mmCIF file of C-alpha atoms in Angstrom:
data_model
loop_
_atom_site.group_PDB
_atom_site.id
_atom_site.type_symbol
_atom_site.label_atom_id
_atom_site.label_comp_id
_atom_site.label_asym_id
_atom_site.label_seq_id
_atom_site.Cartn_x
_atom_site.Cartn_y
_atom_site.Cartn_z
ATOM 1 C CA UNK A 11 -89.817 -9.598 23.669
ATOM 2 C CA UNK A 12 -88.868 -13.116 25.536
ATOM 3 C CA UNK A 13 -88.429 -12.377 29.148
ATOM 4 C CA UNK A 14 -87.770 -14.430 31.748
ATOM 5 C CA UNK A 15 -87.939 -14.226 35.607
ATOM 6 C CA UNK A 16 -86.341 -15.977 38.572
ATOM 7 C CA UNK A 17 -87.396 -15.954 42.096
ATOM 8 C CA UNK A 18 -85.760 -15.398 44.401
ATOM 9 C CA UNK A 19 -82.298 -13.851 42.995
ATOM 10 C CA UNK A 20 -80.360 -14.969 46.128
ATOM 11 C CA UNK A 21 -81.449 -17.613 49.076
ATOM 12 C CA UNK A 22 -79.402 -18.460 51.940
ATOM 13 C CA UNK A 23 -80.736 -21.544 53.672
ATOM 14 C CA UNK A 24 -79.362 -23.964 56.738
ATOM 15 C CA UNK A 25 -78.311 -27.567 55.776
ATOM 16 C CA UNK A 26 -81.696 -30.000 55.640
ATOM 17 C CA UNK A 27 -84.024 -27.208 54.796
ATOM 18 C CA UNK A 28 -86.234 -26.957 51.368
ATOM 19 C CA UNK A 29 -85.838 -23.908 48.766
ATOM 20 C CA UNK A 30 -88.333 -23.451 46.143
ATOM 21 C CA UNK A 31 -87.192 -21.674 43.106
ATOM 22 C CA UNK A 32 -89.386 -20.180 40.520
ATOM 23 C CA UNK A 33 -88.949 -19.096 36.932
ATOM 24 C CA UNK A 34 -91.570 -17.283 34.955
ATOM 25 C CA UNK A 35 -91.636 -16.819 30.983
ATOM 26 C CA UNK A 36 -93.278 -12.934 31.558
ATOM 27 C CA UNK A 37 -94.639 -12.449 27.928
ATOM 28 C CA UNK A 38 -94.415 -15.746 26.187
ATOM 29 C CA UNK A 39 -95.961 -19.066 26.831
ATOM 30 C CA UNK A 40 -93.286 -21.713 27.286
ATOM 31 C CA UNK A 41 -94.070 -25.130 26.466
ATOM 32 C CA UNK A 42 -90.549 -26.117 27.634
ATOM 33 C CA UNK A 43 -88.560 -25.031 30.403
ATOM 34 C CA UNK A 44 -84.925 -26.085 31.155
ATOM 35 C CA UNK A 45 -83.098 -25.921 34.601
ATOM 36 C CA UNK A 46 -79.388 -25.690 34.805
ATOM 37 C CA UNK A 47 -76.754 -25.747 37.428
ATOM 38 C CA UNK A 48 -73.427 -23.429 37.116
ATOM 39 C CA UNK A 49 -70.794 -24.010 39.479
ATOM 40 C CA UNK A 50 -67.712 -21.569 39.721
ATOM 41 C CA UNK A 51 -65.889 -21.544 36.317
ATOM 42 C CA UNK A 52 -67.595 -24.215 34.634
ATOM 43 C CA UNK A 53 -69.948 -24.688 31.784
ATOM 44 C CA UNK A 54 -73.736 -24.879 32.405
ATOM 45 C CA UNK A 55 -74.874 -28.172 33.222
ATOM 46 C CA UNK A 56 -78.406 -29.351 32.135
ATOM 47 C CA UNK A 57 -80.586 -30.864 35.126
ATOM 48 C CA UNK A 58 -83.538 -31.473 33.825
ATOM 49 C CA UNK A 59 -86.319 -30.292 31.050
ATOM 50 C CA UNK A 60 -89.730 -30.247 31.964
ATOM 51 C CA UNK A 61 -92.495 -29.629 29.515
ATOM 52 C CA UNK A 62 -95.898 -28.176 30.489
ATOM 53 C CA UNK A 63 -98.342 -30.699 32.180
ATOM 54 C CA UNK A 64 -95.816 -33.665 32.255
ATOM 55 C CA UNK A 65 -93.219 -34.906 34.161
ATOM 56 C CA UNK A 66 -89.554 -33.634 34.182
ATOM 57 C CA UNK A 67 -86.915 -35.334 32.455
ATOM 58 C CA UNK A 68 -83.884 -35.556 34.561
ATOM 59 C CA UNK A 69 -80.283 -35.926 33.482
ATOM 60 C CA UNK A 70 -77.929 -38.302 34.293
ATOM 61 C CA UNK A 71 -77.038 -38.023 38.006
ATOM 62 C CA UNK A 72 -79.405 -35.996 38.975
ATOM 63 C CA UNK A 73 -81.642 -37.258 41.743
ATOM 64 C CA UNK A 74 -85.316 -36.401 40.892
ATOM 65 C CA UNK A 75 -86.141 -36.751 44.579
ATOM 66 C CA UNK A 76 -83.595 -34.322 45.625
ATOM 67 C CA UNK A 77 -84.792 -31.679 42.803
ATOM 68 C CA UNK A 78 -88.269 -31.574 42.768
ATOM 69 C CA UNK A 79 -89.651 -29.676 39.429
ATOM 70 C CA UNK A 80 -92.986 -28.569 38.762
ATOM 71 C CA UNK A 81 -94.158 -27.165 35.638
ATOM 72 C CA UNK A 82 -97.738 -26.840 36.330
ATOM 73 C CA UNK A 83 -98.835 -23.575 33.325
ATOM 74 C CA UNK A 84 -97.290 -22.282 30.431
ATOM 75 C CA UNK A 85 -95.504 -19.972 32.192
ATOM 76 C CA UNK A 86 -94.383 -21.361 35.322
ATOM 77 C CA UNK A 87 -91.959 -24.008 36.596
ATOM 78 C CA UNK A 88 -90.652 -24.334 39.897
ATOM 79 C CA UNK A 89 -87.312 -26.334 41.196
ATOM 80 C CA UNK A 90 -87.343 -27.087 44.696
ATOM 81 C CA UNK A 91 -84.175 -28.383 46.176
ATOM 82 C CA UNK A 92 -85.065 -30.534 49.009
ATOM 83 C CA UNK A 93 -82.897 -31.144 52.363
ATOM 84 C CA UNK A 94 -80.185 -28.970 50.790
ATOM 85 C CA UNK A 95 -76.721 -29.758 51.781
ATOM 86 C CA UNK A 96 -73.594 -27.261 50.958
ATOM 87 C CA UNK A 97 -72.724 -29.144 48.485
ATOM 88 C CA UNK A 98 -75.841 -28.027 46.573
ATOM 89 C CA UNK A 99 -74.753 -24.382 46.990
ATOM 90 C CA UNK A 100 -74.450 -23.022 43.171
ATOM 91 C CA UNK A 101 -76.066 -20.851 40.524
ATOM 92 C CA UNK A 102 -79.300 -22.083 39.511
ATOM 93 C CA UNK A 103 -80.583 -20.738 36.057
ATOM 94 C CA UNK A 104 -83.606 -21.573 34.326
ATOM 95 C CA UNK A 105 -84.717 -21.260 30.708
ATOM 96 C CA UNK A 106 -87.727 -21.217 28.574
ATOM 97 C CA UNK A 107 -88.784 -21.688 25.250
ATOM 98 C CA UNK A 108 -91.507 -21.296 23.115
ATOM 99 C CA UNK A 109 -93.204 -23.934 21.248
ATOM 100 C CA UNK A 110 -91.577 -25.008 17.821
ATOM 101 C CA UNK A 111 -88.391 -22.811 18.511
ATOM 102 C CA UNK A 112 -85.192 -23.579 19.380
ATOM 103 C CA UNK A 113 -84.002 -20.838 21.112
ATOM 104 C CA UNK A 114 -83.837 -20.599 24.745
ATOM 105 C CA UNK A 115 -84.307 -17.521 26.922
ATOM 106 C CA UNK A 116 -82.758 -17.635 30.158
ATOM 107 C CA UNK A 117 -83.581 -16.036 33.527
ATOM 108 C CA UNK A 118 -81.304 -14.144 35.531
ATOM 109 C CA UNK A 119 -80.411 -17.148 37.729
ATOM 110 C CA UNK A 120 -80.853 -17.896 41.792
ATOM 111 C CA UNK A 121 -77.724 -18.140 43.641
ATOM 112 C CA UNK A 122 -78.073 -20.839 46.467
ATOM 113 C CA UNK A 123 -75.970 -20.993 49.497
ATOM 114 C CA UNK A 124 -76.463 -23.670 51.989
ATOM 115 C CA UNK A 125 -74.811 -23.140 55.139
ATOM 116 C CA UNK B 17 -72.861 -38.091 22.913
ATOM 117 C CA UNK B 18 -71.970 -34.111 23.116
ATOM 118 C CA UNK B 19 -68.417 -32.733 22.985
ATOM 119 C CA UNK B 20 -67.754 -28.850 22.536
ATOM 120 C CA UNK B 21 -64.404 -27.360 22.298
ATOM 121 C CA UNK B 22 -63.357 -23.616 22.741
ATOM 122 C CA UNK B 23 -60.575 -21.479 23.773
ATOM 123 C CA UNK B 24 -60.937 -20.843 27.445
ATOM 124 C CA UNK B 25 -59.580 -17.318 27.157
ATOM 125 C CA UNK B 26 -59.069 -14.663 24.732
ATOM 126 C CA UNK B 27 -57.869 -10.758 24.941
ATOM 127 C CA UNK B 28 -58.542 -8.259 22.568
ATOM 128 C CA UNK B 29 -58.055 -4.689 22.085
ATOM 129 C CA UNK B 30 -61.186 -1.965 22.170
ATOM 130 C CA UNK B 31 -62.186 -0.993 18.372
ATOM 131 C CA UNK B 32 -60.443 -4.417 17.172
ATOM 132 C CA UNK B 33 -62.332 -7.703 15.544
ATOM 133 C CA UNK B 34 -62.041 -10.693 17.480
ATOM 134 C CA UNK B 35 -62.913 -14.415 16.370
ATOM 135 C CA UNK B 36 -63.868 -17.285 19.028
ATOM 136 C CA UNK B 37 -64.083 -20.512 17.530
ATOM 137 C CA UNK B 38 -65.732 -23.415 18.288
ATOM 138 C CA UNK B 39 -65.785 -27.346 17.215
ATOM 139 C CA UNK B 40 -68.476 -29.717 18.327
ATOM 140 C CA UNK B 41 -68.900 -33.691 17.957
ATOM 141 C CA UNK B 42 -72.650 -34.212 18.508
ATOM 142 C CA UNK B 43 -75.445 -36.698 17.817
ATOM 143 C CA UNK B 44 -78.688 -35.264 16.717
ATOM 144 C CA UNK B 45 -77.568 -32.026 15.719
ATOM 145 C CA UNK B 46 -80.241 -29.246 15.042
ATOM 146 C CA UNK B 47 -78.194 -26.020 15.640
ATOM 147 C CA UNK B 48 -75.588 -24.046 17.033
ATOM 148 C CA UNK B 49 -76.017 -21.343 19.286
ATOM 149 C CA UNK B 50 -73.907 -18.509 20.714
ATOM 150 C CA UNK B 51 -74.502 -17.003 24.185
ATOM 151 C CA UNK B 52 -73.028 -14.263 26.053
ATOM 152 C CA UNK B 53 -72.606 -14.436 29.861
ATOM 153 C CA UNK B 54 -71.387 -11.654 32.231
ATOM 154 C CA UNK B 55 -70.078 -12.517 35.298
ATOM 155 C CA UNK B 56 -72.792 -13.847 38.033
ATOM 156 C CA UNK B 57 -74.928 -13.073 35.595
ATOM 157 C CA UNK B 58 -77.224 -15.403 33.302
ATOM 158 C CA UNK B 59 -76.752 -16.200 29.491
ATOM 159 C CA UNK B 60 -78.273 -13.903 27.062
ATOM 160 C CA UNK B 61 -79.127 -15.343 23.639
ATOM 161 C CA UNK B 62 -76.710 -14.065 20.419
ATOM 162 C CA UNK B 63 -77.058 -16.206 17.805
ATOM 163 C CA UNK B 64 -78.648 -19.239 16.462
ATOM 164 C CA UNK B 65 -77.173 -21.084 12.894
ATOM 165 C CA UNK B 66 -78.866 -24.268 11.888
ATOM 166 C CA UNK B 67 -77.443 -24.054 8.048
ATOM 167 C CA UNK B 68 -74.087 -23.583 6.967
ATOM 168 C CA UNK B 69 -73.077 -19.747 6.208
ATOM 169 C CA UNK B 70 -72.685 -16.642 8.084
ATOM 170 C CA UNK B 71 -75.590 -15.122 9.968
ATOM 171 C CA UNK B 72 -74.918 -11.169 10.752
ATOM 172 C CA UNK B 73 -76.585 -9.232 13.481
ATOM 173 C CA UNK B 74 -75.014 -5.916 13.977
ATOM 174 C CA UNK B 75 -71.793 -5.877 15.426
ATOM 175 C CA UNK B 76 -71.932 -9.907 15.985
ATOM 176 C CA UNK B 77 -71.886 -12.356 13.296
ATOM 177 C CA UNK B 78 -72.092 -16.285 13.702
ATOM 178 C CA UNK B 79 -70.589 -18.886 11.306
ATOM 179 C CA UNK B 80 -71.703 -22.297 10.623
ATOM 180 C CA UNK B 81 -69.800 -25.080 9.003
ATOM 181 C CA UNK B 82 -71.696 -28.621 9.590
ATOM 182 C CA UNK B 83 -69.773 -30.647 7.622
ATOM 183 C CA UNK B 84 -66.631 -29.812 9.765
ATOM 184 C CA UNK B 85 -68.408 -29.304 12.732
ATOM 185 C CA UNK B 86 -67.223 -26.028 13.349
ATOM 186 C CA UNK B 87 -68.230 -22.466 13.979
ATOM 187 C CA UNK B 88 -67.229 -19.232 15.122
ATOM 188 C CA UNK B 89 -68.418 -16.026 16.649
ATOM 189 C CA UNK B 90 -67.257 -12.511 15.545
ATOM 190 C CA UNK B 91 -67.231 -9.344 17.395
ATOM 191 C CA UNK B 92 -66.660 -6.245 15.441
ATOM 192 C CA UNK B 93 -65.699 -2.830 16.967
ATOM 193 C CA UNK B 94 -64.887 -4.205 20.262
ATOM 194 C CA UNK B 95 -66.423 -2.282 23.538
ATOM 195 C CA UNK B 96 -65.416 -2.635 26.863
ATOM 196 C CA UNK B 97 -68.905 -4.166 27.693
ATOM 197 C CA UNK B 98 -68.021 -6.866 25.592
ATOM 198 C CA UNK B 99 -65.785 -8.569 28.205
ATOM 199 C CA UNK B 100 -67.570 -11.586 29.110
ATOM 200 C CA UNK B 101 -67.871 -15.360 28.833
ATOM 201 C CA UNK B 102 -68.999 -16.565 25.173
ATOM 202 C CA UNK B 103 -70.546 -20.047 25.234
ATOM 203 C CA UNK B 104 -70.771 -22.127 22.017
ATOM 204 C CA UNK B 105 -73.772 -24.657 22.443
ATOM 205 C CA UNK B 106 -75.152 -27.186 20.393
ATOM 206 C CA UNK B 107 -78.230 -29.325 20.474
ATOM 207 C CA UNK B 108 -81.565 -30.009 19.357
ATOM 208 C CA UNK B 109 -85.352 -29.568 20.407
ATOM 209 C CA UNK B 110 -85.111 -31.206 23.839
ATOM 210 C CA UNK B 111 -81.481 -30.880 24.835
ATOM 211 C CA UNK B 112 -78.379 -28.343 24.445
ATOM 212 C CA UNK B 113 -74.776 -29.022 25.661
ATOM 213 C CA UNK B 114 -73.002 -25.889 26.307
ATOM 214 C CA UNK B 115 -69.330 -25.585 26.147
ATOM 215 C CA UNK B 116 -67.414 -24.357 28.941
ATOM 216 C CA UNK B 117 -67.255 -20.524 27.346
ATOM 217 C CA UNK B 118 -64.331 -18.434 26.163
ATOM 218 C CA UNK B 119 -63.501 -15.693 28.602
ATOM 219 C CA UNK B 120 -62.930 -12.512 26.538
ATOM 220 C CA UNK B 121 -61.315 -9.700 27.961
ATOM 221 C CA UNK B 122 -61.352 -6.437 26.277
ATOM 222 C CA UNK B 123 -58.166 -4.212 26.944
ATOM 223 C CA UNK B 124 -58.276 -0.334 26.475
#
């Protein structure tokens, strides 16, 4: 199989605080993990691509100092939303990909609400 | 750049067949993916086409024509649980681009 988990599934935080979201590949080694954001009725928007052991590559318009990504091992990547604001409220989804494979397997997503 | 077009909504009857079309214009094309996404959930992988032709997988089939920049997803014997958004996705090894998705409603 190819199972990807995300934690937490839902989080509510106050404006100005930081939130960490974990993405784990449970039964395979993920050399690459992707982080997406999806607003209601919109498509998935790629935020950044992370390869194990190296710095993440951020898409244009995504602030790397605000969205900190760490891919410290072949099974774990984390996204930290720093100094969250209400406009950061969204559905954050990670995906993971095996080495030399093209298909991505998605985690269940994290719904972030910033009050 | 990447540009993907697919219909925003479709309705089909339970037990019928539905075809969801997708056209794409991408640079560095390395394959065409289809994902299913139920409301409030993450996408699940359905199919991947890298060569021209039809790939069949149970009730779902996916077709690709690289020269035309065209793909379709064919769903047979529709079931109510197939009501979902279907995302056409094109890209390469390091990056993929998702379409906005086609919201399919299956009616009795």
